Structures are given as structure tokens and as C-alpha cells.
Coordinates of N, CA and C in Angstrom, one line a residue:
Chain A
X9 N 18.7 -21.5 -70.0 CA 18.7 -21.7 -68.6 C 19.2 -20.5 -67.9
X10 N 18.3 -19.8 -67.2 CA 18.7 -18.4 -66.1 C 18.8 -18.9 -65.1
X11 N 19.4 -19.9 -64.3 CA 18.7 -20.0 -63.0 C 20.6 -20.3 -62.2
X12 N 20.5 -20.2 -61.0 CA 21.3 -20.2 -60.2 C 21.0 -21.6 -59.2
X13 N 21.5 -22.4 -59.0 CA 21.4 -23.2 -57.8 C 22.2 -23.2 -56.9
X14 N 21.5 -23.2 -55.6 CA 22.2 -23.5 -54.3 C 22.2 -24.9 -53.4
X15 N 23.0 -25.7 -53.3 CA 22.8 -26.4 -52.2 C 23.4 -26.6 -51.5
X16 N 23.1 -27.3 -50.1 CA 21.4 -27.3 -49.5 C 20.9 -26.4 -49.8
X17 N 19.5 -26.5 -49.4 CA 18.3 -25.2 -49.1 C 18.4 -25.2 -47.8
X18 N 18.7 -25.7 -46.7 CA 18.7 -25.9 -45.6 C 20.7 -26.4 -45.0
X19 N 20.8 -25.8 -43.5 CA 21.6 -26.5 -43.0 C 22.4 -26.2 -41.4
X20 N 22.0 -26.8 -40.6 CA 22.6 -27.0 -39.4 C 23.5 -27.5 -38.7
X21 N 24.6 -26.3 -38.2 CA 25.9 -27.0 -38.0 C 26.3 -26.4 -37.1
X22 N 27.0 -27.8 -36.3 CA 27.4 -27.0 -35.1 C 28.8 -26.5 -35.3
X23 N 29.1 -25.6 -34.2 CA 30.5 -24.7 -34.0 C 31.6 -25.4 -34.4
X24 N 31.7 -26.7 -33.9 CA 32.5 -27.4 -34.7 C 33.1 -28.4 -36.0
X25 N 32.1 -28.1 -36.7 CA 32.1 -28.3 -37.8 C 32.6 -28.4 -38.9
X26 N 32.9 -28.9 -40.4 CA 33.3 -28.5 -41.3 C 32.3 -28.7 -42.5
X27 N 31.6 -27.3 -43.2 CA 30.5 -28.0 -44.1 C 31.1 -27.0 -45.7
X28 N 30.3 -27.2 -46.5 CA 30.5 -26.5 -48.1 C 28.9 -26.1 -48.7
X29 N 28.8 -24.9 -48.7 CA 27.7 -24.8 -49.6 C 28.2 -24.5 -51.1
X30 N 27.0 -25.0 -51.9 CA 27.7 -25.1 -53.3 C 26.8 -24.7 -54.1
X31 N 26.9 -24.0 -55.3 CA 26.1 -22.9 -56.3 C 27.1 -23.3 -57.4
X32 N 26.1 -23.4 -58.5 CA 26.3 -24.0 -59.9 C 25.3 -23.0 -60.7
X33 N 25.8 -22.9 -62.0 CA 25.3 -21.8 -63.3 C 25.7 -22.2 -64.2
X34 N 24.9 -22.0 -65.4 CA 25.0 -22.5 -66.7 C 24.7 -21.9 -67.9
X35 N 25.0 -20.0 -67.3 CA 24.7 -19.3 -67.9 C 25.6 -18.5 -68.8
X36 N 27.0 -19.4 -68.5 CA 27.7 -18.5 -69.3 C 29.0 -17.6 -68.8
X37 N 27.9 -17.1 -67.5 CA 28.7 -16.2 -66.8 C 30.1 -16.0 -65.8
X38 N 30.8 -14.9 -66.1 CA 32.0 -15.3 -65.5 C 32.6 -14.6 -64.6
X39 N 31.4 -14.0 -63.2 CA 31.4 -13.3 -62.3 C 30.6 -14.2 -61.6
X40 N 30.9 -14.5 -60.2 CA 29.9 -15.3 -59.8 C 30.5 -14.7 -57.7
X41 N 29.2 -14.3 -57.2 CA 29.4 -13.6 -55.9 C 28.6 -15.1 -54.8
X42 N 29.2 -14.1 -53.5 CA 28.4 -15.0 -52.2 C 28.1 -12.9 -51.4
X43 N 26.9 -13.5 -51.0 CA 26.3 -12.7 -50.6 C 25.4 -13.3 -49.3
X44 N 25.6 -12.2 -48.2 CA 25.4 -12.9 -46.7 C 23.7 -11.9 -46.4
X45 N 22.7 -12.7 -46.2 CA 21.8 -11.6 -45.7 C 21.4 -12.5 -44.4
X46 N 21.2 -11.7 -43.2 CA 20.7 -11.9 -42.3 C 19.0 -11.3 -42.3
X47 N 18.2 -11.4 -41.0 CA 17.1 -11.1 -41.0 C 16.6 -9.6 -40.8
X48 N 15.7 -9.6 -41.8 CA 15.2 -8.4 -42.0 C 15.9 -7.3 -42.0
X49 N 17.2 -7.5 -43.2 CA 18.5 -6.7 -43.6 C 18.8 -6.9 -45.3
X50 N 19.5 -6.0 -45.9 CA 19.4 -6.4 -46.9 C 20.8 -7.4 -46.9
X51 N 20.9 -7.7 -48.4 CA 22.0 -8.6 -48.5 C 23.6 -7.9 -48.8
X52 N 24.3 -8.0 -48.1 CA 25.6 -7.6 -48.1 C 26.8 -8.6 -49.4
X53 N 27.5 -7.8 -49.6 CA 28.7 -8.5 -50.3 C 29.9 -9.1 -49.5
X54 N 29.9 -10.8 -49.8 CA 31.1 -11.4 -48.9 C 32.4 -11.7 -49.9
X55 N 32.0 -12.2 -51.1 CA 33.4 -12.4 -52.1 C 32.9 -12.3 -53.3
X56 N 33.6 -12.0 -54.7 CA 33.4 -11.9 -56.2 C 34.4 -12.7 -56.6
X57 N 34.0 -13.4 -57.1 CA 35.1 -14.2 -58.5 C 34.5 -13.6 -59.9
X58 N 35.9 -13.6 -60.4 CA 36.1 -13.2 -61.8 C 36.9 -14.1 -62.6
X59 N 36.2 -14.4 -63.9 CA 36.9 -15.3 -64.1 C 37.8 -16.1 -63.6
X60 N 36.8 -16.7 -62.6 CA 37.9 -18.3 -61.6 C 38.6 -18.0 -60.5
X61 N 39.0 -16.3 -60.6 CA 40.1 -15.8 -59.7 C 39.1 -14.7 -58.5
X62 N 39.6 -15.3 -57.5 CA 39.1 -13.8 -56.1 C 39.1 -12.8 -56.7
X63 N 38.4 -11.6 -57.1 CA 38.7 -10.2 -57.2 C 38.4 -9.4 -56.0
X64 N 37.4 -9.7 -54.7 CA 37.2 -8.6 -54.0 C 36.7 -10.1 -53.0
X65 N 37.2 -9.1 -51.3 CA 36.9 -10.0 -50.4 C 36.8 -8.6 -49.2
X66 N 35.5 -9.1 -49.1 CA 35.0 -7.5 -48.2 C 34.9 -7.8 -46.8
X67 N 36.5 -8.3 -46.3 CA 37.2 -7.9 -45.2 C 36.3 -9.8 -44.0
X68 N 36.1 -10.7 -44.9 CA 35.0 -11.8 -44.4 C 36.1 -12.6 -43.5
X69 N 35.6 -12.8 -42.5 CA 36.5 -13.8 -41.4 C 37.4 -14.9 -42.3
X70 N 38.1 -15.6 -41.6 CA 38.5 -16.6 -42.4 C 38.0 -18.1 -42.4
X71 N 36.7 -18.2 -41.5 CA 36.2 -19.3 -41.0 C 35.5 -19.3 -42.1
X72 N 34.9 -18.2 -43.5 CA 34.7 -18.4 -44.2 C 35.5 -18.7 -45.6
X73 N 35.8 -19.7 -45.9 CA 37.0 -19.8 -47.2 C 36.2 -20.4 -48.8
X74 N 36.1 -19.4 -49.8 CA 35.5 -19.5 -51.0 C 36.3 -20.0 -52.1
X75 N 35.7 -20.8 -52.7 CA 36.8 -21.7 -54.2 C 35.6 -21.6 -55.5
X76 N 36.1 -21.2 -56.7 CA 35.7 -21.9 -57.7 C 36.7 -22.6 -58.4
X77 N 36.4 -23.9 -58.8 CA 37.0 -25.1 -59.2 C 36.9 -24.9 -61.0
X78 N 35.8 -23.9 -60.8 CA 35.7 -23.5 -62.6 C 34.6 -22.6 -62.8
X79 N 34.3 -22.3 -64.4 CA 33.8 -21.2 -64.4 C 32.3 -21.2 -63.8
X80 N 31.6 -22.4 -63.8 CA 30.2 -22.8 -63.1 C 29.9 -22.7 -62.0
X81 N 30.8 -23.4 -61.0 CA 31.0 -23.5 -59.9 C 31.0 -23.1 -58.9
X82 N 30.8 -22.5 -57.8 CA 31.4 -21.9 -56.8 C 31.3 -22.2 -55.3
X83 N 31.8 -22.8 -54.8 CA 31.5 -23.4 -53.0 C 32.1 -22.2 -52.0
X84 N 31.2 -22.0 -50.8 CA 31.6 -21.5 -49.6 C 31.8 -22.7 -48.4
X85 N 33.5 -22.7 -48.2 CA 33.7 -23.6 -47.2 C 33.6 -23.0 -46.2
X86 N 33.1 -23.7 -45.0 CA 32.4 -23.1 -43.8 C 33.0 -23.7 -42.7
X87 N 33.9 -23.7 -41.8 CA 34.6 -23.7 -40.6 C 34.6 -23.0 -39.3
X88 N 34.3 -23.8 -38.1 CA 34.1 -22.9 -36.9 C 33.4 -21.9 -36.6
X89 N 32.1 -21.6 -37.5 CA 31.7 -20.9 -37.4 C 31.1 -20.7 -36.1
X90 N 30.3 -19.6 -35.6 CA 29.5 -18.8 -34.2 C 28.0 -18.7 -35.2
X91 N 27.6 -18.6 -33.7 CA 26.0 -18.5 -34.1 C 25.6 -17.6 -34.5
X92 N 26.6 -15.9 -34.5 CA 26.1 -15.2 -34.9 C 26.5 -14.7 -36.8
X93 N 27.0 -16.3 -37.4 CA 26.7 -16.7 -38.7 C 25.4 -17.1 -39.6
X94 N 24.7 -17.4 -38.7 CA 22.9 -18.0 -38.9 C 22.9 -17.2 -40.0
X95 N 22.6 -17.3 -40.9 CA 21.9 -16.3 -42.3 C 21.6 -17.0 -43.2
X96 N 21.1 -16.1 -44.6 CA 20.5 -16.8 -46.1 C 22.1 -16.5 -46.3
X97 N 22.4 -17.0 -47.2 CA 23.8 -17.0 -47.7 C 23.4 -17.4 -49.4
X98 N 23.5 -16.1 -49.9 CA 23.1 -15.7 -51.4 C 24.6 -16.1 -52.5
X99 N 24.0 -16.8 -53.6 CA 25.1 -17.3 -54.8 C 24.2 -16.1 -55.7
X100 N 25.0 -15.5 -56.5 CA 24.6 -14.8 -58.1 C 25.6 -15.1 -58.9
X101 N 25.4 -15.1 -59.8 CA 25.9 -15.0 -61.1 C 25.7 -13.6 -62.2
X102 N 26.8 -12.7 -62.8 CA 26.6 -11.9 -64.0 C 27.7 -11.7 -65.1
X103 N 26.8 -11.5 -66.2 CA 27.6 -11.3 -67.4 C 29.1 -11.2 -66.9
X104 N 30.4 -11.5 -68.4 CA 31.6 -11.3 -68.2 C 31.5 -9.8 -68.1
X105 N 32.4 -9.2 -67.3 CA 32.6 -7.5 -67.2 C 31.9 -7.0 -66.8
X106 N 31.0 -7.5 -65.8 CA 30.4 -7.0 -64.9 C 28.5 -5.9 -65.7
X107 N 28.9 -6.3 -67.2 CA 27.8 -5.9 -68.0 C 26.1 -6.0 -68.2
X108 N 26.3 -6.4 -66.6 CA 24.8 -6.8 -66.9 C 24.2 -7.2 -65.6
X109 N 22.8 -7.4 -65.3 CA 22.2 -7.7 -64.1 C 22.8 -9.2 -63.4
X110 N 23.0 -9.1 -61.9 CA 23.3 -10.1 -61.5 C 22.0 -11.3 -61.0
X111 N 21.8 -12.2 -61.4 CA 21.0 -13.3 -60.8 C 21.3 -14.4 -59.7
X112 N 20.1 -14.4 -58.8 CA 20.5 -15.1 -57.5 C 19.9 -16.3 -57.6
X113 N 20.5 -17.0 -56.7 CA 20.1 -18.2 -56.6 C 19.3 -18.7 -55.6
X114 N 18.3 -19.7 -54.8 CA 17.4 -19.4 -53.6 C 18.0 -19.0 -52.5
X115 N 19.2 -19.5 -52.3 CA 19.8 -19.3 -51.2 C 19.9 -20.8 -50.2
X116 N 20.9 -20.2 -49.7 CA 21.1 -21.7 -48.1 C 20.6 -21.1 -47.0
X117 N 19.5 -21.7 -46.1 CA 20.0 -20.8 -44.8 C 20.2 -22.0 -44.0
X118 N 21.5 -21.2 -43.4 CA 22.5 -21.4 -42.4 C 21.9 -21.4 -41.1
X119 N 22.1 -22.4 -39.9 CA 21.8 -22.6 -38.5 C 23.1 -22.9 -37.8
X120 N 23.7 -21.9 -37.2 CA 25.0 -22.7 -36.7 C 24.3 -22.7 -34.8
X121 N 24.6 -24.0 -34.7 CA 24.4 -24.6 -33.2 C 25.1 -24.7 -32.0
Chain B
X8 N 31.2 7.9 -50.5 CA 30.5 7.1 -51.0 C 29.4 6.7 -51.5
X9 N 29.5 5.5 -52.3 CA 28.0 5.3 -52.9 C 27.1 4.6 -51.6
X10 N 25.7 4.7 -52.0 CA 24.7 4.5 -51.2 C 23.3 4.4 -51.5
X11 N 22.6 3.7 -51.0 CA 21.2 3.6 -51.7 C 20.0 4.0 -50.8
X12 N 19.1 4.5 -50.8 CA 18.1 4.5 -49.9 C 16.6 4.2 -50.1
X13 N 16.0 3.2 -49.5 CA 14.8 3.5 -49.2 C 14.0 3.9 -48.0
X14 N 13.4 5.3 -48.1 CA 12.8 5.7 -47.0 C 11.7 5.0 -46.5
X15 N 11.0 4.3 -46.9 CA 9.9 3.3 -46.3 C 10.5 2.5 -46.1
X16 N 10.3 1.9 -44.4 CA 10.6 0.5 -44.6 C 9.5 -0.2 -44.5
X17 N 7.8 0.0 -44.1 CA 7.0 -0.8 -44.8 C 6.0 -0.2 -45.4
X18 N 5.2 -0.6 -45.9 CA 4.2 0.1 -46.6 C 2.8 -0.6 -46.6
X19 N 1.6 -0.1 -46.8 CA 0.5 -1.3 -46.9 C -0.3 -0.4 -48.0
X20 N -0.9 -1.4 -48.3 CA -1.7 -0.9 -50.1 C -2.8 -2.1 -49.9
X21 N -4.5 -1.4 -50.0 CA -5.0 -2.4 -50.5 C -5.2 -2.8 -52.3
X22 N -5.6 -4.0 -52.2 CA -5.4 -4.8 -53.6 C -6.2 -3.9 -54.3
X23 N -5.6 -3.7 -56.2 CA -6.2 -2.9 -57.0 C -6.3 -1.9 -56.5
X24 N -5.2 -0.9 -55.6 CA -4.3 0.4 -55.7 C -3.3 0.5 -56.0
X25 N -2.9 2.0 -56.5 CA -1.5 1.9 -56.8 C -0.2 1.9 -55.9
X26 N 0.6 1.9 -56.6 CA 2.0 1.4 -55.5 C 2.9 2.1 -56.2
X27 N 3.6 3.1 -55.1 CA 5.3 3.2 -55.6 C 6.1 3.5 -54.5
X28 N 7.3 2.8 -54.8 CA 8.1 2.8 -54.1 C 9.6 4.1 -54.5
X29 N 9.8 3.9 -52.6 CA 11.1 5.1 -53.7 C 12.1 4.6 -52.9
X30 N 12.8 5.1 -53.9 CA 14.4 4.8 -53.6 C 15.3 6.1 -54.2
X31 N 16.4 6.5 -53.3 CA 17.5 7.5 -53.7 C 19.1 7.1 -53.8
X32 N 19.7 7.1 -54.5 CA 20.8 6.8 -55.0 C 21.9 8.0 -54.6
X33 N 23.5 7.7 -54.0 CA 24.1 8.6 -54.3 C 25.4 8.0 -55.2
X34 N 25.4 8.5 -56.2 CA 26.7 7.7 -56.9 C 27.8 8.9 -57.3
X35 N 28.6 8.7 -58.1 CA 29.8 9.7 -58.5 C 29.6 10.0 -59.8
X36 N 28.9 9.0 -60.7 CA 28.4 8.6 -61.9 C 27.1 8.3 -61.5
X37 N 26.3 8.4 -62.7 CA 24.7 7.1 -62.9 C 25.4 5.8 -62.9
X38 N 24.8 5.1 -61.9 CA 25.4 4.1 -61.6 C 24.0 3.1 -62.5
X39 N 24.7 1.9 -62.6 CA 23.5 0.9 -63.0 C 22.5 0.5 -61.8
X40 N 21.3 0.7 -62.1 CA 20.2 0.5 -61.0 C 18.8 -0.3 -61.2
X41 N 18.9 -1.3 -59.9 CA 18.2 -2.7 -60.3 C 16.7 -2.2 -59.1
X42 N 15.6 -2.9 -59.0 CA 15.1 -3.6 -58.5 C 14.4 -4.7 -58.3
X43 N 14.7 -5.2 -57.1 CA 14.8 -6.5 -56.7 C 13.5 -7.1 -55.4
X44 N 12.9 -8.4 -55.7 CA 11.6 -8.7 -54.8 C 12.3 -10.0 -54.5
X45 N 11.7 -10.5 -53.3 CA 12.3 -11.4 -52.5 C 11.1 -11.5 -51.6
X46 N 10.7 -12.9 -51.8 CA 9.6 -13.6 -50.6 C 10.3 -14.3 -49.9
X47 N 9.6 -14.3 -48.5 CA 10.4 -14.9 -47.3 C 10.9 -16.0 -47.6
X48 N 12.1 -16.3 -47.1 CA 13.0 -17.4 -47.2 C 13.9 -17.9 -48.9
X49 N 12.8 -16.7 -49.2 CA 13.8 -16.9 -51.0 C 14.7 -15.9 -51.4
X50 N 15.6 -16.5 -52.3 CA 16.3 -15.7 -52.8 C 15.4 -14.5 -53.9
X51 N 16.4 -13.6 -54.4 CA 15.8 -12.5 -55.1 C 15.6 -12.4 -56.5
X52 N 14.4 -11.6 -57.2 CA 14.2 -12.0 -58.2 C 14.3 -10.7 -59.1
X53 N 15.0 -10.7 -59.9 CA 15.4 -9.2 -60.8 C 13.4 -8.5 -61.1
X54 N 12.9 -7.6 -61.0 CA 11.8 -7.1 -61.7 C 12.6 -6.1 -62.8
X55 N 13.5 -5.3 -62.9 CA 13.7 -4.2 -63.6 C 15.1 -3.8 -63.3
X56 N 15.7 -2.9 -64.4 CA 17.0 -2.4 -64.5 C 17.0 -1.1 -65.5
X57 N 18.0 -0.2 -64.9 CA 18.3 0.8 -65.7 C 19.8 0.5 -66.0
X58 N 19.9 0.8 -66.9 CA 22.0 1.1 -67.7 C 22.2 2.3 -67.8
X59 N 21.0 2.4 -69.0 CA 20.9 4.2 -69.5 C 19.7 3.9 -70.5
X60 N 20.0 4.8 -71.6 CA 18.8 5.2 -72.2 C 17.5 5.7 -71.7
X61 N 16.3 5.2 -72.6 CA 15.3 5.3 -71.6 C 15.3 5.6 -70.1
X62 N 14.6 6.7 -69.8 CA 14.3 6.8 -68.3 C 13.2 6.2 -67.3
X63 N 12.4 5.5 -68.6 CA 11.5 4.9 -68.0 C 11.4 3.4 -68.5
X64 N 11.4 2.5 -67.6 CA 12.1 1.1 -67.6 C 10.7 0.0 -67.3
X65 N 10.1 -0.4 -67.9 CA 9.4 -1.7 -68.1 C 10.0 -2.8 -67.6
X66 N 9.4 -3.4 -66.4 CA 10.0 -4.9 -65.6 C 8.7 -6.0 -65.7
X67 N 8.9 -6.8 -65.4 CA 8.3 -8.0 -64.9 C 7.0 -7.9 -63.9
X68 N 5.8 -9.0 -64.4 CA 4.6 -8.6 -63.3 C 3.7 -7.0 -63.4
X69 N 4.4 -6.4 -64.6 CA 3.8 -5.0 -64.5 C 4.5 -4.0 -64.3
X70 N 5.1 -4.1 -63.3 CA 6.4 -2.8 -62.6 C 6.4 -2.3 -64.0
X71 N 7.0 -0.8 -63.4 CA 7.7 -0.2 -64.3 C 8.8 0.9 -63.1
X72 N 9.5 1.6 -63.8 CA 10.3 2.5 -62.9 C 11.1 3.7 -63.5
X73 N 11.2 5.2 -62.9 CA 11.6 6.0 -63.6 C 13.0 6.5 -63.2
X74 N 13.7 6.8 -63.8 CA 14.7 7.4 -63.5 C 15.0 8.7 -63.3
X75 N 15.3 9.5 -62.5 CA 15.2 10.6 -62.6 C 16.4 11.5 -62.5
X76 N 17.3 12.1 -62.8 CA 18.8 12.0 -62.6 C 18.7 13.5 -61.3
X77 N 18.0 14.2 -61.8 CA 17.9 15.5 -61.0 C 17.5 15.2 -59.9
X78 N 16.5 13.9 -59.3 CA 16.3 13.9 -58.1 C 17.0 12.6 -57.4
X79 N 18.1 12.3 -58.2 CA 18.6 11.0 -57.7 C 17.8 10.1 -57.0
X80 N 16.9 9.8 -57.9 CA 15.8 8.6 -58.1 C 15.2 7.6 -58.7
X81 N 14.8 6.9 -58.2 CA 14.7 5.5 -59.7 C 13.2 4.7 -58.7
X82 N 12.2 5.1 -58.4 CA 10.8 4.8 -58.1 C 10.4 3.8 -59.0
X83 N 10.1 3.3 -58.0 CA 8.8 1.5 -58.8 C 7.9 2.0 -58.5
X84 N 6.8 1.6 -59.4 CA 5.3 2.0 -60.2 C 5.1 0.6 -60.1
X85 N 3.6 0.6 -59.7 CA 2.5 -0.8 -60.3 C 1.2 0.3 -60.3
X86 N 0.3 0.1 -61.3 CA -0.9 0.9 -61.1 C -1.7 0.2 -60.3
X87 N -2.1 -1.1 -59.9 CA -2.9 -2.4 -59.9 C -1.9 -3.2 -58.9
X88 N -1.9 -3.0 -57.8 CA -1.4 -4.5 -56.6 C -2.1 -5.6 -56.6
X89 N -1.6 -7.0 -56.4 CA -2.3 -8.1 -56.4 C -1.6 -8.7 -55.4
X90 N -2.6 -9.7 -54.4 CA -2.7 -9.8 -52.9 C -1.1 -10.8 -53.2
X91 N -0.7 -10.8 -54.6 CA 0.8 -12.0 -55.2 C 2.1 -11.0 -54.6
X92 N 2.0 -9.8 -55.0 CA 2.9 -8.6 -54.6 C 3.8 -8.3 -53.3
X93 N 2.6 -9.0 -52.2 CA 3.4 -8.8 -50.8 C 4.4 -9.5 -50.6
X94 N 5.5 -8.3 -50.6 CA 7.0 -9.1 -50.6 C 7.9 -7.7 -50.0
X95 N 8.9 -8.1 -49.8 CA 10.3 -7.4 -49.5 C 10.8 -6.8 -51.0
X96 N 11.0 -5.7 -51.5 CA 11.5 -4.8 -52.4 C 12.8 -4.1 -51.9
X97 N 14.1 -4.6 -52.9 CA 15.3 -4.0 -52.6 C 15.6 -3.1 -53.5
X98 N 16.1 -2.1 -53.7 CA 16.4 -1.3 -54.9 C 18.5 -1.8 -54.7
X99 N 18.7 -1.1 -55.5 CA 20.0 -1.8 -55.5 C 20.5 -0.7 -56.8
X100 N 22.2 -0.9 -56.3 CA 23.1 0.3 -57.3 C 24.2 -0.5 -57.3
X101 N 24.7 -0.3 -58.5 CA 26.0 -0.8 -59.2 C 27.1 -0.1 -59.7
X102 N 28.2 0.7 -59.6 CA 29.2 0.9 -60.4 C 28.9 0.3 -61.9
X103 N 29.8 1.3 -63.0 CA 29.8 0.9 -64.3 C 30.4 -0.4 -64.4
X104 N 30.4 -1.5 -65.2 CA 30.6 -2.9 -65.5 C 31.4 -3.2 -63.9
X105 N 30.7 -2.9 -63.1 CA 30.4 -4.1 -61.6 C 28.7 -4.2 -61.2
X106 N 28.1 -4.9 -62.8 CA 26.7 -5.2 -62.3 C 26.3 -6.1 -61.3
X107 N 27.6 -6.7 -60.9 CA 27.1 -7.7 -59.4 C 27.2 -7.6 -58.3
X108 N 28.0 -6.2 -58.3 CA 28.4 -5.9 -57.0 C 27.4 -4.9 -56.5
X109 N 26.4 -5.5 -55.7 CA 25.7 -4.0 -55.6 C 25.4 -3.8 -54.0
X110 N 25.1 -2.9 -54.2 CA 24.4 -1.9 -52.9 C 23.7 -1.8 -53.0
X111 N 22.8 -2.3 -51.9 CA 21.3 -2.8 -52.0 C 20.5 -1.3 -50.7
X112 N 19.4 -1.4 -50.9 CA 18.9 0.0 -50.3 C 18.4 -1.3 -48.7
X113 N 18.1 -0.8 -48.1 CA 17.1 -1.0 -46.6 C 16.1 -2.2 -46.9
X114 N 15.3 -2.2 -48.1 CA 14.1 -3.0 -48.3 C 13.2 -1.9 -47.6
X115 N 12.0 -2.5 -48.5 CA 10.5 -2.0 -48.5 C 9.6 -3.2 -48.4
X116 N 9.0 -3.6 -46.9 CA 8.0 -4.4 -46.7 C 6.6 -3.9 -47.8
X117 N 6.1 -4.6 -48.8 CA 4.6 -4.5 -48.8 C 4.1 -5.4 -48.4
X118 N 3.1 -4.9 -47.8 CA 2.0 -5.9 -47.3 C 0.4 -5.2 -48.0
X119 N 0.0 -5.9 -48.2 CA -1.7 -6.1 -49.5 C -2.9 -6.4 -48.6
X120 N -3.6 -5.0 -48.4 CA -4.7 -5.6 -48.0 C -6.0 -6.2 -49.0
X121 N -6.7 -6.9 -48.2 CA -7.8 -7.6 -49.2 C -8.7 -6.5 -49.7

């Protein structure tokens, strides 16, 4: 199994809201990212877990808050966000130690209202 | 810092020509270096990777890509486009064991004519 899941594939929320997107793997792996791409941009780095634990948080609002519950796992809790959050919001997964190519998942895109 | 570039941002090729794409890297080291295809609305799909060895890298669908260290380059090759091909192409650079953290270049629109 290589594959990454995201869900939703879809989702619309307004400013006041409280939602979770969630990305699951069964590869093994024990790096697992969120990655923010907006339109016709490439995809940017928002957080890395490493084994279970935050390793890098590239400076992301706090309306966005990230957990893995375990090594599969990974949810982006999503709070108050602004419209100018709308994006694909990318899950990957790679090897332990950073040893190897990272694999994505389809993505959520995001509609905040 | 590191950095990735692609100087096209689109390109058009008709079907059954060749295709390459470029991309330029600056790293401190040879950094690990991917390319990456992505149809609208989807996430991305690995074609190819360098680590080391071989400079010349066999991917998925055909691709292939060379490495070039003197011109801090790593070009995707197809001899043969197929009208399946038109897609968004990321190149992408990694630090040594942070293959997930990457730096992704601009993207390269292809679009395929008939």
C-alpha cells in the first residue's frame, strides 16, 4: 500500500467555524507533512512531524493547529480561519530519517466563506 | 539559501514530440532532487528522483532526467508526449535525510497539442 489519504476531498467553512482535515498512511513511515498550495503556486511547507513529535513549524498562524495521535495519522485542526486560507491543503508521508521520496496524498481543497 | 528554479512557466509541445523540462537548483551540497506532476485539483505524483549515483535517472510513464552537477541541473526528458502528459511539473530539492521537506521550483504548465 503507497497511497496517502485525505479527508474530505472537499470543504466549506465559514470564518466561524471549527473543522479537521485528516490524512492516514500505512506505509510505515514516520515523517508525515501538511503542505498548503494555493492556485497556480507551488506547494509550500506548513508543519513536519517526526516520529509523532512537531519537528518544524514554518512560522503557520495559529488558526491552524496540527496533531498526530500516532504514527498513521495526522489531522489539521482548522479555526477561524479568513478567506484568504482557500487552498489544496497537501498530507505526504516519507521514509523514517527523512531517507527517501515523500508521497502525497490528493489533497483537501479548502473554501473558507 | 537553497532554491529551485523553473524558467518556463508554460510550455506547449505537440503530441509525439519531444519534451524537456529544466530546472536549476542552488544547494550547499547535491541536495536530493525529485520531479513531481500534478493534474488539476490533484495531489502530486512522484515521476523520478535523484540521491546520487547514476546521473541519469529513469521515472515513471517514460520520463527520464539528468543530473548535471556543473550546471546545477536536473532536466526531464520524454522523447514521445502523449495528449495524457498535459499537466503542472514541479521539480523539487531536498536537504540530505529531509526527503520531505522540499522546495518545490515555480511549476511548468504543459499543454499538448493534437
Amino acid at each position: 500500500d503507497t497511497e496517502v489519504t485525505q479527508t474530505p476531498k472537499h470543504l466549506v467553512m465559514g470564518m466561524t467555524n471549527k473543522k479537521s482535515l485528516k490524512c492516514e498512511q500505512h506505509m510505515g513511515h514516520r515523517a508525515m507533512y501538511w503542505y498548503k498550495q494555493k492556485a497556480k503556486k507551488p506547494p509550500e511547507l506548513m508543519f513536519v512531524y517526526s516520529y509523532e513529535k512537531l519537528s518544524i513549524n514554518e512560522s503557520v498562524p495559529s488558526r491552524f493547529s496540527p496533531e498526530c495521535p500516532n504514527s498513521s495519522l495526522l489531522n489539521l485542526h482548522l479555526h477561524a480561519l479568513q478567506p484568504e486560507d482557500s487552498a489544496l491543503y497537501l498530507c505526504a508521508s516519507s521514509p523514517p530519517g527523512g531517507l527517501g521520496e515523500a508521497f502525497f496524498g490528493q489533497g483537501t481543497r479548502l473554501t473558507v466563506v | 539559501a537553497q532554491s529551485v528554479t523553473q524558467p518556463d512557466i508554460h510550455i506547449t509541445v505537440s503530441e509525439g514530440a519531444s519534451l524537456e523540462l529544466r530546472c536549476n537548483y542552488s544547494y550547499g551540497a547535491t541536495p536530493y532532487l525529485f520531479w513531481y506532476v500534478q493534474s488539476p485539483g490533484q495531489g502530486l505524483q512522484l515521476l523520478l528522483k535523484y540521491f546520487s549515483g547514476d546521473t541519469l535517472v529513469q521515472g515513471i510513464k517514460g520520463f527520464e532526467a539528468e543530473f548535471k552537477r556543473s550546471q546545477s541541473s536536473f532536466n526531464l526528458r520524454k522523447p514521445s508526449v502523449h495528449w495524457s502528459d498535459a499537466a503542472e511539473y514541479f521539480c523539487a530539492g531536498a536537504r540530505y535525510n529531509q526527503g520531505g521537506k522540499l522546495i518545490f521550483g515555480q511549476g511548468t504548465e504543459l499543454s499538448v497539442k493534437p
